Short mmCIF file of N, CA and C in Angstrom, two decimals:
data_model
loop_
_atom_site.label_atom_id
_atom_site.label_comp_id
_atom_site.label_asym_id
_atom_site.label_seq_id
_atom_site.Cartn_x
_atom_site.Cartn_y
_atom_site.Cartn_z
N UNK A 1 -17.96 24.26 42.57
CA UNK A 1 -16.76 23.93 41.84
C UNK A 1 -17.16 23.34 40.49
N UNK A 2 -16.58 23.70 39.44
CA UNK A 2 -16.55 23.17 38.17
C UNK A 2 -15.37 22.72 37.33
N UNK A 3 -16.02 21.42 37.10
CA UNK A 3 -14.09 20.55 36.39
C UNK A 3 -14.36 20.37 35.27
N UNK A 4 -13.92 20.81 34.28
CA UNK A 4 -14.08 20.62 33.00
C UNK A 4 -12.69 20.05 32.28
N UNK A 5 -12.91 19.12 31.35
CA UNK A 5 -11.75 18.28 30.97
C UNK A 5 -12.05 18.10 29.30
N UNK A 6 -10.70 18.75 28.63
CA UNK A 6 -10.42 18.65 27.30
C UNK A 6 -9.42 17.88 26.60
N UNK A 7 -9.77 17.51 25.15
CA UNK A 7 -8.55 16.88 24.84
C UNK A 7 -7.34 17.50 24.50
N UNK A 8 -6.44 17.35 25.05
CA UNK A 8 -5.31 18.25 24.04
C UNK A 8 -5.23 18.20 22.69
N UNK A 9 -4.39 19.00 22.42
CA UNK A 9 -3.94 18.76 20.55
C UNK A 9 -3.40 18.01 20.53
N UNK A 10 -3.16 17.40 18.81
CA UNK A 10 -2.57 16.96 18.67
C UNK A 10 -1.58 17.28 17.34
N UNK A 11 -0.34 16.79 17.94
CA UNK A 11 0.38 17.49 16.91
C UNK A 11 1.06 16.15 15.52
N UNK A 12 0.90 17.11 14.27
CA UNK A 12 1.77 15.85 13.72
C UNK A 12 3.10 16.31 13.34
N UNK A 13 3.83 15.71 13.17
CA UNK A 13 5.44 16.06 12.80
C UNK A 13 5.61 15.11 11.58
N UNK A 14 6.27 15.91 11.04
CA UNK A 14 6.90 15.12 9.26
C UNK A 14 7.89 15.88 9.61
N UNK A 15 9.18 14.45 9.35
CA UNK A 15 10.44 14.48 9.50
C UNK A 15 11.01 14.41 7.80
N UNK A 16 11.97 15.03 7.89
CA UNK A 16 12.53 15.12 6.43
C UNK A 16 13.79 15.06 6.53
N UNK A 17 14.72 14.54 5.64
CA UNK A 17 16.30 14.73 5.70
C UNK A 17 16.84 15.88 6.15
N UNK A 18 15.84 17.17 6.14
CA UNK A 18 17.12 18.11 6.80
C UNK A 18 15.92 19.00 7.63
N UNK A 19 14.79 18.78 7.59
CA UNK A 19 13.99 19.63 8.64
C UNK A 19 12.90 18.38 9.54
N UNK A 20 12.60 19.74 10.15
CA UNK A 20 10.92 18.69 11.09
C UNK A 20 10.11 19.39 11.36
N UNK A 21 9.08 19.36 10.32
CA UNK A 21 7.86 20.61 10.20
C UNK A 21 6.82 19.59 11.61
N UNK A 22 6.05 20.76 12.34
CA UNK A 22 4.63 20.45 13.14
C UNK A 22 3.91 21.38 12.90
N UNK A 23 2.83 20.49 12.89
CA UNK A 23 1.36 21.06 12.40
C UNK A 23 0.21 20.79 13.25
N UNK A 24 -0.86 21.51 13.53
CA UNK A 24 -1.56 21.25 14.54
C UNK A 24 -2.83 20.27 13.41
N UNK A 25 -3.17 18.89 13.72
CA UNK A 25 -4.26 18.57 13.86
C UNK A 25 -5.79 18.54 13.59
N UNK A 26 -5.89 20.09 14.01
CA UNK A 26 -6.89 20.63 14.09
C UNK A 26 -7.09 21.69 13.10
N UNK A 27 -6.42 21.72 12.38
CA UNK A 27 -6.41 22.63 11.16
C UNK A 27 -6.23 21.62 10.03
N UNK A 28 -7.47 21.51 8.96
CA UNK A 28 -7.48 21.04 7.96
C UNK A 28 -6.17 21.62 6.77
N UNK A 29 -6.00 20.59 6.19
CA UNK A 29 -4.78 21.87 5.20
C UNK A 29 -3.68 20.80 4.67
N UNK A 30 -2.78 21.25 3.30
CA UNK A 30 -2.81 20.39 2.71
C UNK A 30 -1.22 21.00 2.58
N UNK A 31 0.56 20.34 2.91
CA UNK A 31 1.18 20.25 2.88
C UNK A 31 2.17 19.79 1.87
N UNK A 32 3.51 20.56 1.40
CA UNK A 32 3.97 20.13 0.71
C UNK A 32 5.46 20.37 1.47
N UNK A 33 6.56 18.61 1.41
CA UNK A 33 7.68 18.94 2.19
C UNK A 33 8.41 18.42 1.05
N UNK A 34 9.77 18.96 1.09
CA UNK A 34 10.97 18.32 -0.06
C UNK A 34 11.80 17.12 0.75
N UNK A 35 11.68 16.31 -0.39
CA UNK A 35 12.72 14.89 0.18
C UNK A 35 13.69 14.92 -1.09
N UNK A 36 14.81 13.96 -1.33
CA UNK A 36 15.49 13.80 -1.66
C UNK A 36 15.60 13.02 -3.39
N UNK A 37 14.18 12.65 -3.20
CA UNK A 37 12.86 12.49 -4.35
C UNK A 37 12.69 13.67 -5.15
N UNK A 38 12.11 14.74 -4.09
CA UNK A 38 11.24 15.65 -4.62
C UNK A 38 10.43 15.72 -3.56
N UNK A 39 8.96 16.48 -3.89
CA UNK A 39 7.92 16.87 -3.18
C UNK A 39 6.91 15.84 -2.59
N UNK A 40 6.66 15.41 -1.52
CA UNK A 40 5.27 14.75 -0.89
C UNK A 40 4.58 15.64 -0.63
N UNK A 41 3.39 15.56 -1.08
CA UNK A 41 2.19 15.86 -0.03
C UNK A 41 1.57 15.43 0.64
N UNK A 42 0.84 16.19 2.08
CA UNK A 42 0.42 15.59 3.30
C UNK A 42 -0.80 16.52 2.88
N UNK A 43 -2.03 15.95 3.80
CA UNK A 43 -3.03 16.63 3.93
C UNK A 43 -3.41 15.89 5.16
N UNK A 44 -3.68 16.99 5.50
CA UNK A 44 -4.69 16.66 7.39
C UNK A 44 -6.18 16.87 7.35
N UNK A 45 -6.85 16.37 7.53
CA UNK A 45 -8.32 16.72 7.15
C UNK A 45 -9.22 16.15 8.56
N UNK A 46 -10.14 16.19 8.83
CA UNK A 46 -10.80 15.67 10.00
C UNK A 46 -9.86 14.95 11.11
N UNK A 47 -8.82 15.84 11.61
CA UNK A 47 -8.02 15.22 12.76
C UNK A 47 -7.34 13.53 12.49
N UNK A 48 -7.40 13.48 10.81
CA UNK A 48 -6.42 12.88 10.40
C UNK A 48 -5.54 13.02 9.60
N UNK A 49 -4.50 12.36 9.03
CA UNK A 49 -3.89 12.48 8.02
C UNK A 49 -2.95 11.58 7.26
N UNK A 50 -2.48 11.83 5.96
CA UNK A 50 -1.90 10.69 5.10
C UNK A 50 -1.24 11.40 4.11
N UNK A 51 -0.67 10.74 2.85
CA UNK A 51 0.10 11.35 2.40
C UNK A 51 -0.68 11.09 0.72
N UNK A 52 -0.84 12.09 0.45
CA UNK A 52 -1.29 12.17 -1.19
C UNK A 52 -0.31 12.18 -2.19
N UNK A 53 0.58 12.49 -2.25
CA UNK A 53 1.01 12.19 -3.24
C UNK A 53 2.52 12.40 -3.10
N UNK A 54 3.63 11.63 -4.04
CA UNK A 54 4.82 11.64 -3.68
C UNK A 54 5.59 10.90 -4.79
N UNK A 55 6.87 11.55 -5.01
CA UNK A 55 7.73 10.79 -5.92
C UNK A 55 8.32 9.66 -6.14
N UNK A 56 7.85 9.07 -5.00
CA UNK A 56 9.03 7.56 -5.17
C UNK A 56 7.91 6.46 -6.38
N UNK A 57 8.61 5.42 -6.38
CA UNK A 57 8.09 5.20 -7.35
C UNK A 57 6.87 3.68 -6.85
N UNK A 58 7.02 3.48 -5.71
CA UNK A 58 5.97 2.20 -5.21
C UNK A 58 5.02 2.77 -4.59
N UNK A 59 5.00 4.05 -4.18
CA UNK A 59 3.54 4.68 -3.87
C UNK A 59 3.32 3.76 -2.18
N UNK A 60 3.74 3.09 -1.79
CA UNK A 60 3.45 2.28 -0.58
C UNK A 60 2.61 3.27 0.58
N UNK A 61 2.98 4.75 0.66
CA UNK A 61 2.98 5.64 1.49
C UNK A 61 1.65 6.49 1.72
N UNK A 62 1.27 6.14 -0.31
CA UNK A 62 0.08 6.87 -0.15
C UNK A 62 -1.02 5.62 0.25
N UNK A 63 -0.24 4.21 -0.17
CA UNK A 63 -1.44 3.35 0.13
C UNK A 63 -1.98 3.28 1.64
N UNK A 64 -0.93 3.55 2.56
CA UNK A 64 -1.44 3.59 3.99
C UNK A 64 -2.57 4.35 4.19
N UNK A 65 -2.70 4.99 3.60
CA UNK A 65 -4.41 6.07 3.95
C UNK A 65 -3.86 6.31 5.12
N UNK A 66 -4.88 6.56 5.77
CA UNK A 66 -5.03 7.67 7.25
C UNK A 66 -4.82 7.03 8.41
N UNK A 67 -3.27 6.91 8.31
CA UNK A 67 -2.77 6.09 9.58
C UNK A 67 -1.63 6.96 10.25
N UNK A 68 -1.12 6.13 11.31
CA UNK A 68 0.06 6.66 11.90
C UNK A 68 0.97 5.48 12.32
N UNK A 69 2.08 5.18 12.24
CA UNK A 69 2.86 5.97 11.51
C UNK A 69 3.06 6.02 10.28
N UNK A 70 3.38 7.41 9.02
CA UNK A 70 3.78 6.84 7.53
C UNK A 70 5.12 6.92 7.47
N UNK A 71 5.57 6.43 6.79
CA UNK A 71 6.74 6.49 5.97
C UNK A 71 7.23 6.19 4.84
N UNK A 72 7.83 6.97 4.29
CA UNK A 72 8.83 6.78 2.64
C UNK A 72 9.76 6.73 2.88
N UNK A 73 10.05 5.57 2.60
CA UNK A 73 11.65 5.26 2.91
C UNK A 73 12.08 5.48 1.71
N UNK A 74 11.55 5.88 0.61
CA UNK A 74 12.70 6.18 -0.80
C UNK A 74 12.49 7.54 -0.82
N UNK A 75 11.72 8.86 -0.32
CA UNK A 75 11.48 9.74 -0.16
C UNK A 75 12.02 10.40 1.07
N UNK A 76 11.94 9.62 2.20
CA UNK A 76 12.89 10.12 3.64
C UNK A 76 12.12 10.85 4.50
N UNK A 77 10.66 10.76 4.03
CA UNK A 77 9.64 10.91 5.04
C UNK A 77 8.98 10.78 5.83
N UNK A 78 8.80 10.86 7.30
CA UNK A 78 8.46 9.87 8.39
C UNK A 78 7.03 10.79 9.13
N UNK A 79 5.71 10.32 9.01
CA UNK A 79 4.70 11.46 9.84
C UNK A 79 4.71 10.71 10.67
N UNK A 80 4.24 11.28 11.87
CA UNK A 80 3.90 10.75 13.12
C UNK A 80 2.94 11.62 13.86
N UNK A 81 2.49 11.36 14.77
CA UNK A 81 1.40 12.23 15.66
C UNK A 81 1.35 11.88 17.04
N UNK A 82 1.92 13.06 17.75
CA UNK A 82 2.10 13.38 19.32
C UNK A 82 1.20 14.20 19.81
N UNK A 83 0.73 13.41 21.12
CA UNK A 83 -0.41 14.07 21.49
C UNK A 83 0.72 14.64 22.58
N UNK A 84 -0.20 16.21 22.76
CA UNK A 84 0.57 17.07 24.11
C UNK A 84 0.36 16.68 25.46
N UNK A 85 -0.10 15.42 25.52
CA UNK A 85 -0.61 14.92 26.56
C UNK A 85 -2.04 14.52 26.82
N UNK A 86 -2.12 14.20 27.60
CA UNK A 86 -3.71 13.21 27.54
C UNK A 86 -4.62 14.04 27.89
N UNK A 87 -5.23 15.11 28.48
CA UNK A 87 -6.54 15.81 29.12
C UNK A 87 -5.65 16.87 29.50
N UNK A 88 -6.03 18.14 29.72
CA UNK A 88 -6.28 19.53 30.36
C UNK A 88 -7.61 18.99 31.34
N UNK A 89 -7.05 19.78 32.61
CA UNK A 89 -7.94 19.68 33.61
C UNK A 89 -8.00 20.87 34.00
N UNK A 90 -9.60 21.75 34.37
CA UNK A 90 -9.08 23.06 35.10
C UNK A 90 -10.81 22.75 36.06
N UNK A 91 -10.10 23.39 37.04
CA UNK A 91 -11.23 23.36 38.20
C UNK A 91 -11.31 24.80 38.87
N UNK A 92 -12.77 24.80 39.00
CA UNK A 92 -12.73 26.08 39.71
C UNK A 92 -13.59 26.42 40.70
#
């Protein structure tokens, strides 16, 4: 028998006044969502992510660096990151 155990993905979600984009994690890559501002950008890079750049005018959002949770509250942007659950298990 063999048990092998992985991590799941993880997903992040950026919420916006009228959508809710997800993105896997695991794909480096560099995002642009519309707020009520204008444009933020997100970038995910090594199974993290933060927000580079954005219209409001205190920047608070980009100062968080590579955390969870962000938010712009003058922009209306909220990231977060949900894991699909804790381990995949498969045995055989």
């Amino acid at each position: 028998m063999r048990n092998s155990f992985s991590k799941k993905n993880q997903i992040v979600h950026i919420q916006t006044q009228n959508e809710v984009y997800e993105y896997s994690l695991e794909k480096d890559a560099v995002y642009k969502v519309q707020g009520p501002l204008g444009w933020t950008e997100v970038q995910i890079e090594n199974r993290k992510v933060r927000i580079t750049d954005s219209p409001c005018s205190n920047k608070t959002c980009i100062s968080k660096g590579w955390s969870n949770p962000i938010v712009c509250l003058p922009n209306q942007i909220i990231i977060t990151l949900d894991e699909e659950g804790d381990f995949d298990a498969v045995a055989e």
